[in-house]
Amino acid sequence: MGSKGKFSCWDRVAACCCCCCKASQQAEQERQRSKDITIIQNQAVAPKLDSQVTQPSARPLPSPPGFVEGTRYVALFDYTARTADDLTFNTGDVLEVLDSSTGEWWIARAVTGISANTKGYIPANYVAPVESIDAEPWYFPDTKRQDAEKLLLAEGNAEGAFLVRNSESLKGELSLSVLHQGRVKHYKLQKQDGNYFVSKNKSFPTLKELVEYYSRQPDGLCVCLGEPCRKMEAPQTYGLSYNTVDQWEIDRKSLKLQKRLGAGQFGEVFEGVWNDTTPVAVKTLKAGTMDAAEFLGEAQLMKKLRHPKLIQLYAVCTLEEPIYIITELMKNGSLLEYLKKDKGATLRITHQIEMAAQVASGMAYLEQQNYIHRDLAARNVLVGENNVCKVADFGLARVFMKENENVYEAKEGSKFPVKWTAPEAIHDNKFSIKSDVWSFGILLYEIMTFGQMPYPNMSNMQAVTWISKGNRMSCPANCPKPLHNIMLDCWKEKEKERPTFETLQWQLEEYFEMDSSSYADSARY
Ligand code: ATP
């Protein structure tokens, strides 16, 4: 087909990329998220299942009141049972949901697959109603253009791999992203009179029919649609299992500590396994570092904070010393070690900015929740597969500081993260989300210098004095000027003049969009 017959790919920038729209959309998404969280928190405690119900020969479960039996769901990811009460299933298995009133863990009966005809708990975010758009393997609703490109260019996708996602800039609209000759092309999917189309002269009542049609012939697309894009990894479940959502003080005997991952000033961190099934990270706190009741109070807040860019707190063991904090395990450890080890060997500027944007995203969520981190630094960000970054240890500093006020004062300089802390927090103990923004500027410096100590060649005291005279760190080598400007904004003397994390997030995300040279590997139209 000649070029006339081809559709032009949709240019997102031309459509809308103004900062105000972006900021308000993100704010709306966050509001939506926080609404969801409120609902989750208010849900009733999941009923305890008889542990035998997952066994094929087990007696049937009594039906919980108030459910409509028979709603069929399809598994979007593989899941291996973590307790005797939940079901193992594989992507594509059909599950009949028997009770969805039980929170984030539903009671279901497997219709097909390895657990067929057994009942048990399933993580609700691993399934979608059969025949719904959410059940389609090519539907990646909350995927940004930039992430769609990353996903499609990842190993395992062949020519024609594709996904359909919600448009970032045009609310309610969809985009089709397709892999062609090592590049990703984006098409706008439009809807008129209830029909979907890429080109007005060929429309379809459902997206499924549209996808099926273009899977048979390109008809103007750059390539025939092939296999759906591979999903990177299953999402985090809400808590370790249905029964740790509310009862999250767990028996320490259910944990096996296997490998020491590292140590901080308050204790050691181990890679471990919970219930012989689930990999976790276990932070063991040195005896006497904090009061269990004080910690539990803070942890009640911490466990309600859920965001893809925050480390999830799964459970605690506080009944005896040492206190254990059980969290999700991150394969590549702390960002600081990750940066230092790499020193730019594989990480490029695009990765560095992307990692900073992820941290800003997690922090924007904390900002929206009126929560303060107090110890934001590269050592407190953890890295998973594919440079996924998550903010860790939020709120812990408050408990430590309260309990160790004397330690902090007496040993200022060794324990207190002076070089990361905003002047008003150092001088007046005034911690706020704006002092976190200051720390974020330092973290950005760490990212751009591959983990160099801030204010090199200065002692803590020298750095504090130097800053108080209005000095700020200069642009690191090989760091683009706009990024240094962001750092300088974070280090404004007046807290009010520092940006919000919401602004920092979109500035860093938009950085990719503006700098087309950084996208040389993927097509832009
Ligand atoms: P401090 O607590 O003194 O600020 P820190 O944050 O480096 O220092 P920890 O939080 O105790 O100390 O972590 C020590 C090390 O353990 C980290 O540097 C990291 O390598 C590893 N680690 C911590 N949590 C996890 C986790 N969830 N997954 C994988 N590795 C982890």
Coordinates of C-alpha atoms and ligand atoms in Angstrom, one line a residue, residues 261-269 281 283 311 327-331 333-334 337 375 379-380 382 393, ligand 1:
L261 CA 21.3 -8.4 52.3
G262 CA 22.9 -5.5 54.2
A263 CA 22.8 -3.5 57.3
G264 CA 21.8 0.1 58.2
Q265 CA 22.4 2.0 61.4
F266 CA 19.4 0.4 63.1
G267 CA 19.8 -3.3 62.1
E268 CA 20.3 -5.9 59.5
V269 CA 18.2 -6.8 56.4
A281 CA 12.7 -8.9 52.9
K283 CA 14.4 -5.9 58.4
I311 CA 7.9 -0.5 49.1
T327 CA 8.4 -5.9 53.2
E328 CA 8.5 -6.7 49.5
L329 CA 11.9 -7.9 48.3
M330 CA 13.7 -5.9 45.7
K331 CA 16.1 -7.9 43.6
G333 CA 19.0 -3.7 46.6
S334 CA 19.5 0.0 47.3
E337 CA 24.7 0.5 45.6
D375 CA 15.0 10.4 55.2
R379 CA 20.2 4.5 50.2
N380 CA 16.4 4.5 51.0
L382 CA 15.3 0.1 46.3
D393 CA 11.7 3.4 54.9
Ligands
ATP1 P1 19.9 3.4 57.2 O1 18.8 2.6 57.7 O2 21.0 3.5 58.2 O3 19.4 4.7 56.6 P2 20.0 1.8 54.9 O4 18.7 2.3 54.4 O5 21.0 1.5 53.9 O6 20.6 2.7 56.0 P3 18.6 -0.6 55.6 O7 17.3 -0.1 55.3 O8 18.8 -1.3 56.9 O9 19.8 0.4 55.7 O10 19.1 -1.6 54.4 C1 20.4 -2.1 54.4 C2 20.6 -2.7 53.0 O11 19.7 -3.9 52.9 C3 20.2 -1.8 51.8 O12 21.2 -1.0 51.5 C4 19.8 -2.8 50.8 O13 20.9 -3.2 50.1 C5 19.2 -4.0 51.5 N1 17.8 -4.0 51.6 C6 17.0 -3.3 52.4 N2 15.7 -3.5 52.2 C7 15.6 -4.3 51.1 C8 14.5 -4.9 50.4 N3 13.3 -4.7 50.7 N4 14.9 -5.7 49.3 C9 16.1 -5.9 49.0 N5 17.2 -5.4 49.7 C10 17.0 -4.6 50.7

